PDB file of C-alpha atoms in Angstrom:
ATOM      1  CA  MET L   1       4.616 -46.008  31.073  1.00 72.00           C
ATOM      2  CA  ASN L   2       0.510 -44.259  32.469  1.00 85.00           C
ATOM      3  CA  VAL L   3      -2.010 -42.715  31.255  1.00 84.00           C
ATOM      4  CA  ALA L   4      -1.053 -38.691  31.070  1.00 84.00           C
ATOM      5  CA  GLN L   5       2.600 -40.039  30.410  1.00 86.00           C
ATOM      6  CA  GLN L   6       1.342 -41.252  27.141  1.00 87.00           C
ATOM      7  CA  ALA L   7      -1.150 -38.230  26.364  1.00 87.00           C
ATOM      8  CA  ILE L   8       2.506 -35.437  27.035  1.00 89.00           C
ATOM      9  CA  ARG L   9       3.925 -37.597  24.740  1.00 90.00           C
ATOM     10  CA  LYS L  10       1.571 -37.718  22.230  1.00 89.00           C
ATOM     11  CA  THR L  11       1.049 -34.226  22.310  1.00 91.00           C
ATOM     12  CA  VAL L  12       4.679 -33.166  22.337  1.00 88.00           C
ATOM     13  CA  ILE L  13       4.760 -35.167  19.146  1.00 90.00           C
ATOM     14  CA  LYS L  14       2.044 -33.509  17.972  1.00 89.00           C
ATOM     15  CA  LEU L  15       3.834 -29.942  18.226  1.00 87.00           C
ATOM     16  CA  SER L  16       6.759 -30.832  17.041  1.00 87.00           C
ATOM     17  CA  LEU L  17       5.293 -31.831  13.809  1.00 87.00           C
ATOM     18  CA  VAL L  18       3.356 -28.191  14.044  1.00 84.00           C
ATOM     19  CA  VAL L  19       6.558 -26.865  15.280  1.00 83.00           C
ATOM     20  CA  ILE L  20       8.044 -28.484  11.620  1.00 85.00           C
ATOM     21  CA  GLY L  21       5.368 -27.450   9.202  1.00 78.00           C
ATOM     22  CA  MET L  22       5.497 -23.957  10.297  1.00 80.00           C
ATOM     23  CA  PHE L  23       9.160 -23.958   9.756  1.00 74.00           C
ATOM     24  CA  GLY L  24       8.861 -25.652   6.444  1.00 74.00           C
ATOM     25  CA  PHE L  25       5.326 -23.435   5.147  1.00 73.00           C
ATOM     26  CA  GLY L  26       7.963 -20.207   5.860  1.00 72.00           C
ATOM     27  CA  PHE L  27      10.272 -20.737   3.796  1.00 63.00           C
ATOM     28  CA  ALA L  28       7.654 -22.248   0.874  1.00 68.00           C
ATOM     29  CA  LEU L  29       6.184 -19.252   1.657  1.00 65.00           C
ATOM     30  CA  VAL L  30       8.467 -17.093  -1.277  1.00 63.00           C
ATOM     31  CA  PRO L  31       8.678 -19.055  -3.798  1.00 68.00           C
ATOM     32  CA  LEU L  32       4.224 -19.923  -3.692  1.00 64.00           C
ATOM     33  CA  TYR L  33       3.923 -16.033  -3.726  1.00 63.00           C
ATOM     34  CA  ASP L  34       6.423 -15.305  -6.861  1.00 63.00           C
ATOM     35  CA  VAL L  35       4.297 -17.856  -8.100  1.00 63.00           C
ATOM     36  CA  PHE L  36       1.441 -15.983  -6.427  1.00 60.00           C
ATOM     37  CA  CYS L  37       1.561 -12.883  -7.714  1.00 59.00           C
ATOM     38  CA  GLU L  38       3.013 -12.572 -11.623  1.00 59.00           C
ATOM     39  CA  VAL L  39      -0.407 -15.446 -12.360  1.00 55.00           C
ATOM     40  CA  THR L  40      -2.552 -12.680 -10.468  1.00 52.00           C
ATOM     41  CA  GLY L  41      -0.257  -9.801 -11.354  1.00 52.00           C
ATOM     42  CA  LEU L  42      -1.296  -8.421  -7.229  1.00 52.00           C
ATOM     43  CA  ASN L  43       1.644  -6.360  -5.304  1.00 52.00           C
ATOM     44  CA  GLY L  44       2.504  -4.694  -9.579  1.00 48.00           C
ATOM     45  CA  LYS L  45       5.023  -6.931  -9.504  1.00 50.00           C
ATOM     46  CA  THR L  46       6.165  -7.580 -13.548  1.00 53.00           C
ATOM     47  CA  ASN L  47       6.720  -9.988 -15.277  1.00 52.00           C
ATOM     48  CA  SER L  48      10.176 -10.909 -14.970  1.00 53.00           C
ATOM     49  CA  GLN L  49      11.137 -11.640 -18.893  1.00 50.00           C
ATOM     50  CA  ALA L  50      11.086 -10.199 -22.081  1.00 51.00           C
ATOM     51  CA  TYR L  51       7.759  -9.305 -23.852  1.00 51.00           C
ATOM     52  CA  GLN L  52       8.552 -10.057 -27.559  1.00 53.00           C
ATOM     53  CA  TYR L  53       6.560  -7.202 -29.196  1.00 52.00           C
ATOM     54  CA  LYS L  54       4.746  -7.159 -32.376  1.00 56.00           C
ATOM     55  CA  SER L  55       4.920  -4.222 -34.540  1.00 54.00           C
ATOM     56  CA  THR L  56       1.466  -3.718 -36.789  1.00 54.00           C
ATOM     57  CA  PRO L  57       0.230  -0.284 -37.404  1.00 54.00           C
ATOM     58  CA  ALA L  58      -3.407  -1.218 -36.904  1.00 56.00           C
ATOM     59  CA  ALA L  59      -1.957  -2.300 -33.383  1.00 74.00           C
ATOM     60  CA  ILE L  60      -0.954   1.782 -32.228  1.00 87.00           C
ATOM     61  CA  ASP L  61      -3.928   2.646 -30.611  1.00 89.00           C
ATOM     62  CA  LYS L  62      -3.969   6.829 -31.153  1.00 90.00           C
ATOM     63  CA  SER L  63      -7.103   7.429 -30.339  1.00 92.00           C
ATOM     64  CA  ARG L  64      -5.992   7.717 -26.411  1.00 94.00           C
ATOM     65  CA  GLN L  65      -2.736   7.918 -24.587  1.00 96.00           C
ATOM     66  CA  ILE L  66      -1.105   6.985 -21.570  1.00 96.00           C
ATOM     67  CA  THR L  67       0.859   8.507 -18.918  1.00 97.00           C
ATOM     68  CA  VAL L  68       3.870   6.522 -17.381  1.00 97.00           C
ATOM     69  CA  GLN L  69       5.700   7.834 -15.153  1.00 97.00           C
ATOM     70  CA  PHE L  70       9.006   6.499 -13.568  1.00 97.00           C
ATOM     71  CA  ILE L  71       9.947   6.420  -9.815  1.00 96.00           C
ATOM     72  CA  THR L  72      13.572   4.992  -8.625  1.00 96.00           C
ATOM     73  CA  ASN L  73      14.355   3.824  -4.957  1.00 94.00           C
ATOM     74  CA  LEU L  74      17.167   2.826  -3.623  1.00 94.00           C
ATOM     75  CA  GLY L  75      16.837  -0.682  -1.104  1.00 89.00           C
ATOM     76  CA  GLU L  76      18.465  -0.948   2.164  1.00 85.00           C
ATOM     77  CA  GLY L  77      22.398  -1.331   1.470  1.00 82.00           C
ATOM     78  CA  ALA L  78      22.431   0.157  -2.120  1.00 87.00           C
ATOM     79  CA  ARG L  79      25.075   2.924  -2.516  1.00 89.00           C
ATOM     80  CA  TRP L  80      24.084   3.786  -6.335  1.00 93.00           C
ATOM     81  CA  GLU L  81      23.072   6.537  -7.470  1.00 96.00           C
ATOM     82  CA  PHE L  82      20.213   5.413  -9.963  1.00 96.00           C
ATOM     83  CA  ARG L  83      16.955   7.799 -11.736  1.00 97.00           C
ATOM     84  CA  PRO L  84      14.917   8.526 -14.657  1.00 97.00           C
ATOM     85  CA  ILE L  85      16.526  10.906 -17.050  1.00 97.00           C
ATOM     86  CA  VAL L  86      12.569  11.425 -18.271  1.00 97.00           C
ATOM     87  CA  SER L  87      10.298  11.557 -14.954  1.00 96.00           C
ATOM     88  CA  GLN L  88       7.079  10.635 -17.110  1.00 96.00           C
ATOM     89  CA  VAL L  89       6.629   9.785 -20.722  1.00 97.00           C
ATOM     90  CA  LYS L  90       2.541   9.606 -22.674  1.00 97.00           C
ATOM     91  CA  VAL L  91       2.611   6.872 -24.675  1.00 96.00           C
ATOM     92  CA  TYR L  92       0.385   5.116 -27.321  1.00 95.00           C
ATOM     93  CA  PRO L  93      -1.194   1.769 -26.690  1.00 94.00           C
ATOM     94  CA  GLY L  94       0.533  -0.836 -28.951  1.00 92.00           C
ATOM     95  CA  GLN L  95       3.427   1.618 -29.612  1.00 92.00           C
ATOM     96  CA  LEU L  96       6.636   0.369 -28.696  1.00 92.00           C
ATOM     97  CA  ASN L  97       8.612   2.944 -26.610  1.00 95.00           C
ATOM     98  CA  SER L  98      12.179   3.520 -25.232  1.00 96.00           C
ATOM     99  CA  VAL L  99      13.181   5.201 -21.573  1.00 97.00           C
ATOM    100  CA  GLU L 100      16.615   5.509 -20.024  1.00 97.00           C
ATOM    101  CA  PHE L 101      17.334   5.033 -16.677  1.00 97.00           C
ATOM    102  CA  PHE L 102      21.338   6.685 -14.819  1.00 97.00           C
ATOM    103  CA  ALA L 103      23.260   4.550 -12.475  1.00 96.00           C
ATOM    104  CA  LYS L 104      26.492   5.422 -11.422  1.00 96.00           C
ATOM    105  CA  ASN L 105      28.615   3.385  -8.402  1.00 96.00           C
ATOM    106  CA  PRO L 106      29.754   5.732  -6.423  1.00 96.00           C
ATOM    107  CA  THR L 107      32.482   4.040  -4.544  1.00 94.00           C
ATOM    108  CA  ASN L 108      35.369   2.941  -4.918  1.00 95.00           C
ATOM    109  CA  ILE L 109      34.835  -0.883  -4.926  1.00 94.00           C
ATOM    110  CA  THR L 110      32.765  -3.301  -7.993  1.00 94.00           C
ATOM    111  CA  ARG L 111      29.118  -3.315  -6.849  1.00 94.00           C
ATOM    112  CA  SER L 112      26.413  -5.297  -8.354  1.00 93.00           C
ATOM    113  CA  SER L 113      22.662  -4.170  -7.833  1.00 93.00           C
ATOM    114  CA  GLN L 114      19.068  -6.104  -9.137  1.00 92.00           C
ATOM    115  CA  ALA L 115      16.505  -3.634  -9.653  1.00 92.00           C
ATOM    116  CA  VAL L 116      12.712  -4.824  -9.106  1.00 91.00           C
ATOM    117  CA  PRO L 117      10.007  -3.266 -10.498  1.00 92.00           C
ATOM    118  CA  SER L 118       6.723  -2.886  -9.415  1.00 92.00           C
ATOM    119  CA  ILE L 119       3.091  -1.039 -11.334  1.00 93.00           C
ATOM    120  CA  SER L 120       1.094   1.187  -9.767  1.00 92.00           C
ATOM    121  CA  PRO L 121      -2.570   0.865  -9.657  1.00 93.00           C
ATOM    122  CA  THR L 122      -1.766  -3.386 -10.164  1.00 88.00           C
ATOM    123  CA  GLU L 123      -4.627  -3.740 -12.014  1.00 89.00           C
ATOM    124  CA  GLY L 124      -2.444  -1.647 -14.978  1.00 88.00           C
ATOM    125  CA  THR L 125       0.481  -4.752 -14.392  1.00 88.00           C
ATOM    126  CA  THR L 126      -1.175  -7.256 -16.438  1.00 88.00           C
ATOM    127  CA  PHE L 127      -0.445  -3.949 -19.893  1.00 91.00           C
ATOM    128  CA  LEU L 128       3.494  -3.012 -19.774  1.00 92.00           C
ATOM    129  CA  GLN L 129       5.515  -5.631 -21.559  1.00 91.00           C
ATOM    130  CA  LYS L 130       8.865  -5.077 -21.114  1.00 92.00           C
ATOM    131  CA  THR L 131      10.386  -6.079 -23.986  1.00 90.00           C
ATOM    132  CA  GLU L 132      14.092  -5.007 -23.018  1.00 92.00           C
ATOM    133  CA  CYS L 133      15.083  -3.386 -19.912  1.00 93.00           C
ATOM    134  CA  PHE L 134      18.155  -3.570 -17.058  1.00 92.00           C
ATOM    135  CA  CYS L 135      15.755  -5.402 -14.481  1.00 90.00           C
ATOM    136  CA  PHE L 136      16.384  -8.494 -16.120  1.00 91.00           C
ATOM    137  CA  GLU L 137      19.906  -9.360 -15.197  1.00 91.00           C
ATOM    138  CA  GLN L 138      21.598  -8.150 -12.337  1.00 92.00           C
ATOM    139  CA  GLN L 139      23.963  -4.730 -13.606  1.00 93.00           C
ATOM    140  CA  THR L 140      27.673  -5.337 -11.887  1.00 94.00           C
ATOM    141  CA  LEU L 141      29.880  -1.169 -12.564  1.00 95.00           C
ATOM    142  CA  GLN L 142      33.636  -0.339 -11.371  1.00 96.00           C
ATOM    143  CA  ALA L 143      34.179   1.264  -8.516  1.00 95.00           C
ATOM    144  CA  GLY L 144      33.205   5.865  -9.771  1.00 95.00           C
ATOM    145  CA  GLU L 145      31.144   3.692 -13.534  1.00 96.00           C
ATOM    146  CA  GLU L 146      28.450   4.975 -14.606  1.00 95.00           C
ATOM    147  CA  VAL L 147      25.617   4.364 -17.386  1.00 96.00           C
ATOM    148  CA  ILE L 148      22.917   4.687 -19.312  1.00 97.00           C
ATOM    149  CA  MET L 149      20.770   1.656 -19.109  1.00 96.00           C
ATOM    150  CA  PRO L 150      17.190   1.630 -22.217  1.00 96.00           C
ATOM    151  CA  MET L 151      14.104   0.155 -21.321  1.00 95.00           C
ATOM    152  CA  ARG L 152      11.539  -0.783 -23.720  1.00 95.00           C
ATOM    153  CA  PHE L 153       8.159  -1.295 -22.650  1.00 94.00           C
ATOM    154  CA  VAL L 154       4.970  -1.252 -25.025  1.00 93.00           C
ATOM    155  CA  ILE L 155       1.483  -0.259 -23.210  1.00 93.00           C
ATOM    156  CA  ASP L 156      -1.528  -3.542 -24.870  1.00 91.00           C
ATOM    157  CA  GLN L 157      -4.254  -2.396 -26.512  1.00 90.00           C
ATOM    158  CA  GLU L 158      -6.481  -3.792 -24.081  1.00 90.00           C
ATOM    159  CA  ILE L 159      -5.717  -1.576 -21.380  1.00 93.00           C
ATOM    160  CA  PRO L 160      -9.233  -0.640 -19.416  1.00 93.00           C
ATOM    161  CA  LYS L 161      -9.923   3.429 -20.801  1.00 93.00           C
ATOM    162  CA  HIS L 162     -10.707   4.058 -16.898  1.00 95.00           C
ATOM    163  CA  ILE L 163      -6.839   3.770 -16.722  1.00 94.00           C
ATOM    164  CA  THR L 164      -4.809   6.879 -18.502  1.00 95.00           C
ATOM    165  CA  LYS L 165      -1.824   6.875 -15.692  1.00 97.00           C
ATOM    166  CA  LEU L 166       0.489   3.741 -14.794  1.00 96.00           C
ATOM    167  CA  THR L 167       3.263   4.463 -12.369  1.00 96.00           C
ATOM    168  CA  LEU L 168       6.731   1.781 -12.513  1.00 95.00           C
ATOM    169  CA  SER L 169       9.171   2.097  -9.826  1.00 94.00           C
ATOM    170  CA  TYR L 170      12.166   0.742  -9.210  1.00 94.00           C
ATOM    171  CA  THR L 171      13.702  -0.062  -5.976  1.00 93.00           C
ATOM    172  CA  LEU L 172      17.595  -1.136  -6.746  1.00 93.00           C
ATOM    173  CA  PHE L 173      19.189  -3.809  -4.272  1.00 92.00           C
ATOM    174  CA  ASP L 174      22.689  -4.043  -3.491  1.00 93.00           C
ATOM    175  CA  VAL L 175      23.653  -7.972  -4.422  1.00 90.00           C
ATOM    176  CA  THR L 176      27.491  -7.651  -4.616  1.00 87.00           C
ATOM    177  CA  GLU L 177      27.920 -10.674  -1.203  1.00 79.00           C
ATOM    178  CA  THR L 178      25.070 -12.677  -3.032  1.00 70.00           C
ATOM    179  CA  ILE L 179      27.417 -12.631  -6.256  1.00 60.00           C
ATOM    180  CA  ALA L 180      30.287 -13.199  -4.581  1.00 56.00           C
ATOM    181  CA  GLY L 181      29.381 -16.406  -2.265  1.00 54.00           C
ATOM    182  CA  ASN L 182      27.757 -17.956  -5.017  1.00 50.00           C
ATOM    183  CA  MET L 183      30.806 -17.789  -6.410  1.00 47.00           C
ATOM    184  CA  ASP L 184      32.928 -18.900  -3.413  1.00 45.00           C
ATOM    185  CA  SER L 185      30.646 -21.888  -3.705  1.00 44.00           C
TER     186      SER L 185
END
């Protein structure tokens, strides 16, 4: 093998390793992004676990109110009807609050969905704590079934004074095929 062939072979090996590395990095991006968002609170992603609320009379800040708006969207392929019962509420920081969302499966088959929350402004993400939420689990509705789903939350007293409004948006994704695929395994 001459020098030119050896150089070409080294280049091919290096490029192959770069391609394999890029492919592996692409797979690692999703979990890395989720960890990054959970740690920093960026992108409006919220904690996917229930917050443990501790009630004390002094914990409620009645000197100000925060407006919390609710928006719902359907992800690609989602066939449910999905909306908040009320579009916004005014709450005191530190007070436990409850709201409800309506969901209906208008199809003629059983379908499962998963709601993914997002909060804006992103600075407020760490201050809205959910104690109970339909978004913690996948929801399955029979054909034509409808349900009222509760969501309980508290706004942390430490929320900066300049934040007077939070928008909590839920996007509902159809996960029927994913669940069926997991049951086949």
